[in-house]
Tab-separated table of C-alpha atoms and ligand atoms in Angstrom:
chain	number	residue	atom	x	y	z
I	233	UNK	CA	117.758	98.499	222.614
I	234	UNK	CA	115.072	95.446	222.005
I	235	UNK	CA	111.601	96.582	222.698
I	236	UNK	CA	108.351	94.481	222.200
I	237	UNK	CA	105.676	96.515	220.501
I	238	UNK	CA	101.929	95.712	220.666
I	239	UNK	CA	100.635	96.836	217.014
I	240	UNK	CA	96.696	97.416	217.187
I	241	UNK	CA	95.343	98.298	213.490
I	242	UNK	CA	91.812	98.286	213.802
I	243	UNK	CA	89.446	99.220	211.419
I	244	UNK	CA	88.508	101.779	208.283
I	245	UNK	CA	92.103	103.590	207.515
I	246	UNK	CA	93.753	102.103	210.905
I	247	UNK	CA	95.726	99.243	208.906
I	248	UNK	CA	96.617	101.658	206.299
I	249	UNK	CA	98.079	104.584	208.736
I	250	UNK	CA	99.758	101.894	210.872
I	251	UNK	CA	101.883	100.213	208.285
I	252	UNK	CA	103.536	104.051	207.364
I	253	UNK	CA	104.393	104.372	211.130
I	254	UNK	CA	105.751	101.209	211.268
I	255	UNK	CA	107.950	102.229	208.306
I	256	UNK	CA	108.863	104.846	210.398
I	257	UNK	CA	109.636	102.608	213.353
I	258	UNK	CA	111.851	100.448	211.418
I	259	UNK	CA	114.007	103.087	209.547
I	260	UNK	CA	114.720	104.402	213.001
I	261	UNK	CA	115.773	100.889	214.259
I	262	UNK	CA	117.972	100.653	211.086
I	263	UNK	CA	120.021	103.827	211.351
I	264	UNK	CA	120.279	103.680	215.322
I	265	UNK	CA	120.692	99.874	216.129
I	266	UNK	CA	117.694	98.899	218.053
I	267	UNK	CA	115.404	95.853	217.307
I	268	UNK	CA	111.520	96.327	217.364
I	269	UNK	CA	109.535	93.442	217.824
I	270	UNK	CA	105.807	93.605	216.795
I	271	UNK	CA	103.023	91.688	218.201
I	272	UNK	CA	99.559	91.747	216.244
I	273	UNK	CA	96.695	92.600	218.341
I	274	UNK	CA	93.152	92.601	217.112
I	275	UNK	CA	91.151	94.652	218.643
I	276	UNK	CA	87.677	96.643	217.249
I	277	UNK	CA	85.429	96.102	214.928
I	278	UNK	CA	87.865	93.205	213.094
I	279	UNK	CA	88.436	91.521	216.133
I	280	UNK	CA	84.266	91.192	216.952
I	281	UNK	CA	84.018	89.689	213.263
I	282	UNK	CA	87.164	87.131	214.131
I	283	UNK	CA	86.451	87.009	217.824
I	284	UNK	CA	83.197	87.734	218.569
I	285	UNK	CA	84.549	90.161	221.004
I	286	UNK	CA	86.217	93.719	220.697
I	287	UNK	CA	89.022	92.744	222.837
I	288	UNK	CA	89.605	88.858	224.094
I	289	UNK	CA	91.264	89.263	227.011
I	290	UNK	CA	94.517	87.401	225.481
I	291	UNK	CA	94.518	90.401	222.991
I	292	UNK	CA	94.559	92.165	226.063
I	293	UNK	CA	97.281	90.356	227.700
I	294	UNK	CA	99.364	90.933	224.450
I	295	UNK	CA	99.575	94.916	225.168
I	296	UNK	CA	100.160	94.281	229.264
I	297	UNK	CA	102.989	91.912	228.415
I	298	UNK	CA	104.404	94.602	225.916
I	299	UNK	CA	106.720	97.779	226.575
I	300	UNK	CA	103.700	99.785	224.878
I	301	UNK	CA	101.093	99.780	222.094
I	302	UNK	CA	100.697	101.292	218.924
I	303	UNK	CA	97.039	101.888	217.924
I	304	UNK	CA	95.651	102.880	214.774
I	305	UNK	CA	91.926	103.145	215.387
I	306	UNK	CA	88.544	101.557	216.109
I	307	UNK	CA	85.114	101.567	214.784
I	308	UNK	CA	82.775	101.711	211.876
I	309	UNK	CA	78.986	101.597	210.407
I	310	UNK	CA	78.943	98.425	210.231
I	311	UNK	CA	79.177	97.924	214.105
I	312	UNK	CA	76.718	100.273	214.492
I	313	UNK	CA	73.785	98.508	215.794
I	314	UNK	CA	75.787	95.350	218.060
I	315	UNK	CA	74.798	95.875	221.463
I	316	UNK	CA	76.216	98.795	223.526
I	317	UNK	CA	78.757	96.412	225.176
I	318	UNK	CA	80.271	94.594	222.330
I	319	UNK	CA	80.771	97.844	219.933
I	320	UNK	CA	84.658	98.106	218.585
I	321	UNK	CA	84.825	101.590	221.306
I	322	UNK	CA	84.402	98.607	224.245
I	323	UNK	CA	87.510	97.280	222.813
I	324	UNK	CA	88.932	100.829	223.540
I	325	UNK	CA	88.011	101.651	226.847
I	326	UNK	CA	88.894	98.045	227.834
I	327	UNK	CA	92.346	98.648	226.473
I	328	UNK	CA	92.604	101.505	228.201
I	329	UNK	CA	91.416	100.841	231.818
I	330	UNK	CA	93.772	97.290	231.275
I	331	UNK	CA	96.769	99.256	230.781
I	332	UNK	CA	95.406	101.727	233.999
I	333	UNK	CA	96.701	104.436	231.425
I	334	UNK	CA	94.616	106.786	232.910
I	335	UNK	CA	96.448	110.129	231.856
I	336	UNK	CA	95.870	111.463	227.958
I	337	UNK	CA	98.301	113.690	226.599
I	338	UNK	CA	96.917	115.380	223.538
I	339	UNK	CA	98.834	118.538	222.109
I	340	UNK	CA	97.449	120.795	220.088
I	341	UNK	CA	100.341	122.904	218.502
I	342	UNK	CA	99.924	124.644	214.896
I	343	UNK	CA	102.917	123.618	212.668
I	344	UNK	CA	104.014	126.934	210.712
I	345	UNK	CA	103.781	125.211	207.481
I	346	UNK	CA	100.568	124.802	208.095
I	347	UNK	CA	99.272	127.778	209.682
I	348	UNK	CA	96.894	128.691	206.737
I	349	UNK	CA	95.088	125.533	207.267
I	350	UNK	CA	93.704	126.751	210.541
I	351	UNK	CA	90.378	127.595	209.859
I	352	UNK	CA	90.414	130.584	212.346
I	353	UNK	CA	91.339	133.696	211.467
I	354	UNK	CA	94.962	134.901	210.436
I	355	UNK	CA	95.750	136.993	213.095
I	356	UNK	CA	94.276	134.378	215.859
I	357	UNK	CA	96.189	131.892	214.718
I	358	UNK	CA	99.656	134.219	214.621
I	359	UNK	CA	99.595	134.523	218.325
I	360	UNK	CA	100.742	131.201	218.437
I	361	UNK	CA	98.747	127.886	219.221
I	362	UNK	CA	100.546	125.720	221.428
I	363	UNK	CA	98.890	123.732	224.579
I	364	UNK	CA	98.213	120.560	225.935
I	365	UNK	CA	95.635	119.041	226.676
I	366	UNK	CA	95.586	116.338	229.650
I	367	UNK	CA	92.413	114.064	229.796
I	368	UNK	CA	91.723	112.103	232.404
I	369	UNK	CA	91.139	108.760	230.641
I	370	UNK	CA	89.523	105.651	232.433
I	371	UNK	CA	86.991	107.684	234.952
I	372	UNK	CA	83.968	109.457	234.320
I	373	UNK	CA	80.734	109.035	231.965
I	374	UNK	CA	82.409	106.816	229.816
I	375	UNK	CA	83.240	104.376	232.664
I	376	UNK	CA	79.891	104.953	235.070
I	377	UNK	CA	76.773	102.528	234.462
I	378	UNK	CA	74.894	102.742	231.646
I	379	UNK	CA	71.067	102.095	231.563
I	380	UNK	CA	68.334	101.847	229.365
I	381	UNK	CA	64.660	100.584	230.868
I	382	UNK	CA	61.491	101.810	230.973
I	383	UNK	CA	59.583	104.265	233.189
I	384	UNK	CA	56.147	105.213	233.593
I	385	UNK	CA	55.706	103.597	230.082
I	386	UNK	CA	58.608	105.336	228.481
I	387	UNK	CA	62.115	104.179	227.495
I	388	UNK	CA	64.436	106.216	229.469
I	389	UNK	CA	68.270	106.340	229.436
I	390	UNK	CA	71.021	107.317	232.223
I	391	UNK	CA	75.030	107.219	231.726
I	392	UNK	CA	76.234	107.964	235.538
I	393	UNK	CA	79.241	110.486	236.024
I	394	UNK	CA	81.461	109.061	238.427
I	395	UNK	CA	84.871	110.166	239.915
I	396	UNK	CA	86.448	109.871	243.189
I	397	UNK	CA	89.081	112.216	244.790
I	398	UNK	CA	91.767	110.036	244.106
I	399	UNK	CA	91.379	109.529	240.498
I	400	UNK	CA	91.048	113.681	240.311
I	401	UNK	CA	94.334	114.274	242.759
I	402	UNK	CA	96.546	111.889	240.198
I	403	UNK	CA	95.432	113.401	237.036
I	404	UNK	CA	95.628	117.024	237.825
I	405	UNK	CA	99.138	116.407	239.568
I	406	UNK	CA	100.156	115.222	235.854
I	407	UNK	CA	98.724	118.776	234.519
I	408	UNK	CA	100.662	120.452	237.762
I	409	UNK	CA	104.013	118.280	236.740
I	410	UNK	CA	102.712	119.019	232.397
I	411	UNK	CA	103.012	122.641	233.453
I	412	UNK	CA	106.131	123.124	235.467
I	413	UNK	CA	107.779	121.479	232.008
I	414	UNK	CA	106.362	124.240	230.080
I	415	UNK	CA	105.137	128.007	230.797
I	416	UNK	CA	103.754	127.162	234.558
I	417	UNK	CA	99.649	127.862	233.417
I	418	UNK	CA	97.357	125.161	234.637
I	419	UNK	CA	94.120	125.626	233.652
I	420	UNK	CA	91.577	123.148	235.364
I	421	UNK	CA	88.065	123.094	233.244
I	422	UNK	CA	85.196	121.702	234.553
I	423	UNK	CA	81.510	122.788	235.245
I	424	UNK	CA	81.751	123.315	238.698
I	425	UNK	CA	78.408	125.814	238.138
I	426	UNK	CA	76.174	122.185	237.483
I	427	UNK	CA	77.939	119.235	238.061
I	428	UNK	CA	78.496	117.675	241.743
I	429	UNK	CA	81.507	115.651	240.308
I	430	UNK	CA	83.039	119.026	238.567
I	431	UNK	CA	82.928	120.886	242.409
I	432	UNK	CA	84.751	118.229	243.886
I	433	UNK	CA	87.042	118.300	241.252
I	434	UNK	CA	87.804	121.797	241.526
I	435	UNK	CA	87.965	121.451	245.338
I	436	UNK	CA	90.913	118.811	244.647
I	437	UNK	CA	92.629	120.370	242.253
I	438	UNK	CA	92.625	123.639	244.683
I	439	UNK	CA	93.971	121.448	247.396
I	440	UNK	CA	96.793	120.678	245.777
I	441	UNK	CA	98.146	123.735	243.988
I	442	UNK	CA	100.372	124.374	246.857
I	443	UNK	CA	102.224	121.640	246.143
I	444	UNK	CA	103.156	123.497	242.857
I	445	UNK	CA	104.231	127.097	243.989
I	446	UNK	CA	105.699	127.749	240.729
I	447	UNK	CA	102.312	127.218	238.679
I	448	UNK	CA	99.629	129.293	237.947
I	449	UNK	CA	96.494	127.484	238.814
I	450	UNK	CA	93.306	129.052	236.786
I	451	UNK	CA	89.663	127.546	236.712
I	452	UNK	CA	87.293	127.376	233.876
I	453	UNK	CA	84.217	126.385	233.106
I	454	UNK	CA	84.001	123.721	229.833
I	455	UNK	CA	81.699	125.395	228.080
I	456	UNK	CA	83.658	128.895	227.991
I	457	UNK	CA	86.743	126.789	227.348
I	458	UNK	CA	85.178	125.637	224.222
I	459	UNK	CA	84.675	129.277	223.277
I	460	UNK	CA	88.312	130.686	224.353
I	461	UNK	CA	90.064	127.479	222.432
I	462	UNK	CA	88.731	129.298	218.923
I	463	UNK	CA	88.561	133.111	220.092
I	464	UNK	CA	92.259	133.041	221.971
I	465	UNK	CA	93.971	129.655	221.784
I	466	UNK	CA	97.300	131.468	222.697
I	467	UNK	CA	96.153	132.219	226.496
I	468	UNK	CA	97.062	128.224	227.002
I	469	UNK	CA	99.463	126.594	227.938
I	470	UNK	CA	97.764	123.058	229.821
I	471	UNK	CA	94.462	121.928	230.417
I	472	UNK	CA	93.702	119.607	232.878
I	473	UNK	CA	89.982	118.093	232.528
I	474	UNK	CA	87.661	114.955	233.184
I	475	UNK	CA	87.378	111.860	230.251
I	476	UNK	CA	84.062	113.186	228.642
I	477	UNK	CA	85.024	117.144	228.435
I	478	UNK	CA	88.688	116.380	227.243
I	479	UNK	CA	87.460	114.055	224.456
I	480	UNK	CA	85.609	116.966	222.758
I	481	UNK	CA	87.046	120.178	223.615
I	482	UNK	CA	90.803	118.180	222.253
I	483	UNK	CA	89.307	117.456	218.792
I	484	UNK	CA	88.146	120.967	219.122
I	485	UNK	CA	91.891	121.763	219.241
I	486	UNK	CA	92.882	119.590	216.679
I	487	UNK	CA	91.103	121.248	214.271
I	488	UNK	CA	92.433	125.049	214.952
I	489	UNK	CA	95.563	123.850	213.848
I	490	UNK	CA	94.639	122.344	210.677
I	491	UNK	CA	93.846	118.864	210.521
I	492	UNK	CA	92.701	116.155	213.171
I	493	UNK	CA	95.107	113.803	210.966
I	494	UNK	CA	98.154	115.415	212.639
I	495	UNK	CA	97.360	115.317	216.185
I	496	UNK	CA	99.304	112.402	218.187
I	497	UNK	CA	98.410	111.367	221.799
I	498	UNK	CA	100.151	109.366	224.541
I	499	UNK	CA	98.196	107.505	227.074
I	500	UNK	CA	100.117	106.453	230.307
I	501	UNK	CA	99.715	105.268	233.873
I	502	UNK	CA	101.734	104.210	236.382
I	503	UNK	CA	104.276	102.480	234.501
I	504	UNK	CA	106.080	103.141	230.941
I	505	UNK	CA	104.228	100.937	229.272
I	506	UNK	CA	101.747	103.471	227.188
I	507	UNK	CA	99.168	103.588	224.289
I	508	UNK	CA	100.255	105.900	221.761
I	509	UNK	CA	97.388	106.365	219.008
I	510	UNK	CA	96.284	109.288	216.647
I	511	UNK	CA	93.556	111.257	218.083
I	512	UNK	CA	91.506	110.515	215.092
I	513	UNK	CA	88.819	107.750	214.343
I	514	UNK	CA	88.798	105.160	211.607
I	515	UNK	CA	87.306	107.763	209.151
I	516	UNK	CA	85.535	105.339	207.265
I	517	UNK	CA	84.698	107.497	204.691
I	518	UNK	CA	88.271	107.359	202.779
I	519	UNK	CA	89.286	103.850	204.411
I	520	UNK	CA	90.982	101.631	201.581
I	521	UNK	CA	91.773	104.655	198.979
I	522	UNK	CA	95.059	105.781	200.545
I	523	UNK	CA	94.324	109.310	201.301
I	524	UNK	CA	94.523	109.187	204.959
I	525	UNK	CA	96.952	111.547	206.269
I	526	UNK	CA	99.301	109.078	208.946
I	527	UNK	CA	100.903	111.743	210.536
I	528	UNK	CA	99.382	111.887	213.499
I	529	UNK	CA	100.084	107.821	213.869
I	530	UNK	CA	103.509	108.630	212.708
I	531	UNK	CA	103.645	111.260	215.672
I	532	UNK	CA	102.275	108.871	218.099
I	533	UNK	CA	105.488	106.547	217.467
I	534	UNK	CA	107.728	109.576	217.946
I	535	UNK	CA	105.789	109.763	221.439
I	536	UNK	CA	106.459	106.245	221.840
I	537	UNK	CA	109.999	106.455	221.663
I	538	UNK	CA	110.530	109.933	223.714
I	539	UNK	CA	108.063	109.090	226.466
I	540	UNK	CA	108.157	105.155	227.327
I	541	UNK	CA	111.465	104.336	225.446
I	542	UNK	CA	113.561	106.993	226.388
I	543	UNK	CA	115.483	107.742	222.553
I	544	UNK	CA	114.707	111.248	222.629
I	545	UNK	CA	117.106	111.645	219.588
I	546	UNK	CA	115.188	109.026	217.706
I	547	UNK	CA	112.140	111.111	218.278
I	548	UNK	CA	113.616	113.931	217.522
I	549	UNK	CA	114.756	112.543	214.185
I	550	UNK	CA	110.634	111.483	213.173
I	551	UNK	CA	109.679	115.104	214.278
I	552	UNK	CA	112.013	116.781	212.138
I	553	UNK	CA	111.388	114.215	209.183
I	554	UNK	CA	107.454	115.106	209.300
I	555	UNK	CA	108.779	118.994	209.285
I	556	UNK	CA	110.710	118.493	206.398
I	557	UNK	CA	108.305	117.055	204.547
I	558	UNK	CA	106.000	119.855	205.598
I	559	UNK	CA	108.949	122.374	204.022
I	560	UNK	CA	109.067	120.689	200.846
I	561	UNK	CA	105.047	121.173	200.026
I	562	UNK	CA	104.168	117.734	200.588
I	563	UNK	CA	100.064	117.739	201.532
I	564	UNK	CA	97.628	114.967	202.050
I	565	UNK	CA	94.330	116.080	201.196
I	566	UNK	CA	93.073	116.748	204.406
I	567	UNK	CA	96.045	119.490	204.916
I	568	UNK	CA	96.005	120.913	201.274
I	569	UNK	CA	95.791	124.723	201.526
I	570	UNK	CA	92.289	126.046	200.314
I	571	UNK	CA	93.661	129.021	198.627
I	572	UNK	CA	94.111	128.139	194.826
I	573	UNK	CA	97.461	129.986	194.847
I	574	UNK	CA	98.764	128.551	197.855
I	575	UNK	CA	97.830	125.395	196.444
I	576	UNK	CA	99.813	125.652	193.429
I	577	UNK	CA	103.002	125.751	195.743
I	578	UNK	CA	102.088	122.180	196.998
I	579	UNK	CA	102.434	119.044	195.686
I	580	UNK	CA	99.006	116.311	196.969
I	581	UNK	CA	100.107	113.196	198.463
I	582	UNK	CA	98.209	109.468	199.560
I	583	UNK	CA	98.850	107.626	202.649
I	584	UNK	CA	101.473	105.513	201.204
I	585	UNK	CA	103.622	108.208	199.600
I	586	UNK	CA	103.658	110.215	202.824
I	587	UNK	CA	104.884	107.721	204.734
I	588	UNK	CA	107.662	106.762	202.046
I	589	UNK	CA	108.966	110.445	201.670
I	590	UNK	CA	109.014	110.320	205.639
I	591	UNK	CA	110.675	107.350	205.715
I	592	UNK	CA	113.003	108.712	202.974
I	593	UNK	CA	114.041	112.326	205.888
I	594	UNK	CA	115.067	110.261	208.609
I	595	UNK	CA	118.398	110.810	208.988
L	1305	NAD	P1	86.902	110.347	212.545
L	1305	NAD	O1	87.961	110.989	213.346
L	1305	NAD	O2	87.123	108.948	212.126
L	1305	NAD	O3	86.629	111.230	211.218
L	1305	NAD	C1	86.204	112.584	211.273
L	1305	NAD	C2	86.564	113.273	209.935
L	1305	NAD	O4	87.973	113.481	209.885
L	1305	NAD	C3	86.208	112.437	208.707
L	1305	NAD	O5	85.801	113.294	207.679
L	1305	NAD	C4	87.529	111.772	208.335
L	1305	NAD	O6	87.654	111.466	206.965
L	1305	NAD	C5	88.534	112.830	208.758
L	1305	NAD	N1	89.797	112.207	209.177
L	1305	NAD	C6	90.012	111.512	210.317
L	1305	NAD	N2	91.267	111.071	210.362
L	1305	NAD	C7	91.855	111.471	209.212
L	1305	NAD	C8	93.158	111.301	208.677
L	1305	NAD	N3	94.126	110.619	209.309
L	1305	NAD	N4	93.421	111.841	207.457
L	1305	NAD	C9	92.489	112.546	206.806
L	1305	NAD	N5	91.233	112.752	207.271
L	1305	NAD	C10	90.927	112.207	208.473
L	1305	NAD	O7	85.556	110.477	213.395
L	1305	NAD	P2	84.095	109.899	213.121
L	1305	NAD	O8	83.771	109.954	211.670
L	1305	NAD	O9	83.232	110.578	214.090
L	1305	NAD	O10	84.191	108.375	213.576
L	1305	NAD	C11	84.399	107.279	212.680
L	1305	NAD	C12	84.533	106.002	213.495
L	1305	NAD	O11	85.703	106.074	214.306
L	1305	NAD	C13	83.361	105.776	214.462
L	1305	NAD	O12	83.052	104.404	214.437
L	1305	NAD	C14	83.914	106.198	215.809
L	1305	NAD	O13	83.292	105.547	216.875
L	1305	NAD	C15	85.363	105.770	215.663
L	1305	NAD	N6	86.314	106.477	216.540
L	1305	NAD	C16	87.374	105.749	216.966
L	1305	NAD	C17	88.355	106.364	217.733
L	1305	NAD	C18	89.541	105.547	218.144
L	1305	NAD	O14	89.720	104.447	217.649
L	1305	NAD	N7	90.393	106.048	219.016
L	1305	NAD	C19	88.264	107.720	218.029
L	1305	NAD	C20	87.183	108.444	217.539
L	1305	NAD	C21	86.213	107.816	216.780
């Protein structure tokens, strides 16, 4: 199969964590006869220094006119104080609401290997962490009007919360359809007890449960959620929730099972064309010294292939590659065990050399 692949890398370790997945990408086309072609995209922070812009709209046109994107990630200090509408994260929402991929797919889902890395306690974590969360991705805060003027003599600031019943209905039927894959619990967190836009929300995700006899439709509120993801992760199975609450409450997740650096994420909309990224940032702070873990990038190509390419067997192959490597005592630093002991059973790994011994399991 020939597939065209948009390749955003982006800022602080984005290039480095890319070029392992695309290792990845190309071993697979090796040993099962497909052709990947990869168009460069700039897009964040690099493409304001080449562009002026965090995302000219031909960059843009390069992902719609692809079968999907790969994305590494956006974003750095030195950004930091260009207006509000030309930061790198424009860039990313721009992407986004371009490719209408309006549904995010983040699982959180402990690796056994790994399970010591969790900083919650052992017998938390031995119920089993595995659940998705399903963020609704191009509505909401991030997307309403933004304003800064002054009142009265003050500066005053307003981000408006915005969603209409239509852009609820189509993202909670994707946590209905999420669900019936998996153990049928749909839980729908919002904060129905404040917000206006949270009651309507629960109102439409109540008027369409019938459509889905075979889930079990729960409500909770975001801020509880927040509190049951670390005291019982186990009771889920998917969330369903607005843009601003699923950003936080899904690197919340991340972290219960060990490192942010392992978590991939599929964003799709109507179509198969997708963005598949980490769920990570450009974590400045070890960009350039190879140390990033690319796992979660090289996860986020797996995605690619099983979700908008249809090679579930190639997918397949990456997954059980990264669990290999896991077997064998490979760590990057971010995954190292804390115990001393438990550390002497492992062997510490860069970027590079993680993707390589990858690379090296495909089969
Ligand atoms: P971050 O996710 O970049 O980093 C948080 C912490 O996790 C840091 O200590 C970092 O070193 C560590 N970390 C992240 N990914 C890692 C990996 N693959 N391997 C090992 N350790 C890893 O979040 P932040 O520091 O809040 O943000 C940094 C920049 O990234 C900001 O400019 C922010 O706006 C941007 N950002 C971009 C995206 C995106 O591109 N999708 C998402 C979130 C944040």
């Amino acid at each position: 199969m020939k597939k065209n692949i948009a390749v955003i890398r982006g800022d602080g370790i984005g290039p480095e964590i890319i070029e392992q997945a695309i290792l990845v990408l190309n071993k697979i086309a090796d040993i099962y006869g497909h052709s990947f072609n990869y168009t460069e995209v700039d897009m964040g922070g690099c493409a304001i220094d080449k562009w002026g812009d965090p995302l000219p709209d031909e960059m843009l046109k390069r992902c719609t006119d692809s079968d999907s994107v790969l994305l590494g990630a956006v974003g750095g200090e030195k950004w930091n104080s260009v207006p509000g509408n030309m930061r790198p994260e424009k860039g990313l929402l721009k992407l986004r609401a371009g490719m209408g991929a309006y549904s995010n797919n983040r699982p959180a889902k402990i690796w056994p290997q790994l399970a010591s890395a969790s900083p919650l306690r052992k017998e938390i974590v031995d119920r089993g962490i595995d659940f998705i969360i399903v963020r609704e991705l191009i509505g909401g805060v991030y997307f309403g009007e933004h304003k800064t003027e002054e009142v009265d003599g003050m500066i005053q600031a307003s981000d408006l919360l915005i969603y209409n019943e239509k852009e609820i209905e189509r993202i909670c039927r994707i946590g209905f359809e999420t669900a019936q894959k998996r153990n049928k619990k749909l839980c729908s967190v919002e904060k129905s007890n404040v917000l206006d836009s949270s009651r309507l929300w629960k109102k439409v995700v109540h008027s369409i449960a019938s459509d889905y006899p075979d889930v079990m439709l729960t409500d909770m509120l975001v801020d509880n959620c927040a509190m049951q993801i670390v005291k019982d992760p186990s009771q889920f199975d998917v969330i369903v929730t607005e843009n601003m609450f699923g950003d936080i409450l899904s690197d919340e997740a991340s972290m219960i099972t060990g490192s942010i650096g392992m978590i991939p994420s599929s964003s799709l909309g109507s179509t198969t064309c997708g963005v598949y990224e980490p769920i990570h940032g450009s974590a400045p702070d070890i960009a350039g010294k190879d140390i990033a873990n690319p796992i979660g990038t090289i996860l986020s190509a797996a995605m690619m292939l099983r979700f908008s390419f249809d090679m579930a067997k190639e997918a397949d192959s990456i997954e059980k590659a990264v669990s290999d490597l896991l077997d064998d005592g490979y760590r990057t630093g971010d995954i190292m065990p804390s115990d001393p002991e438990e550390a002497k059973l492992c062997k510490k790994i860069g970027c590079s050399e993680c993707g390589r011994l990858i690379v090296e399991r495909i089969k």
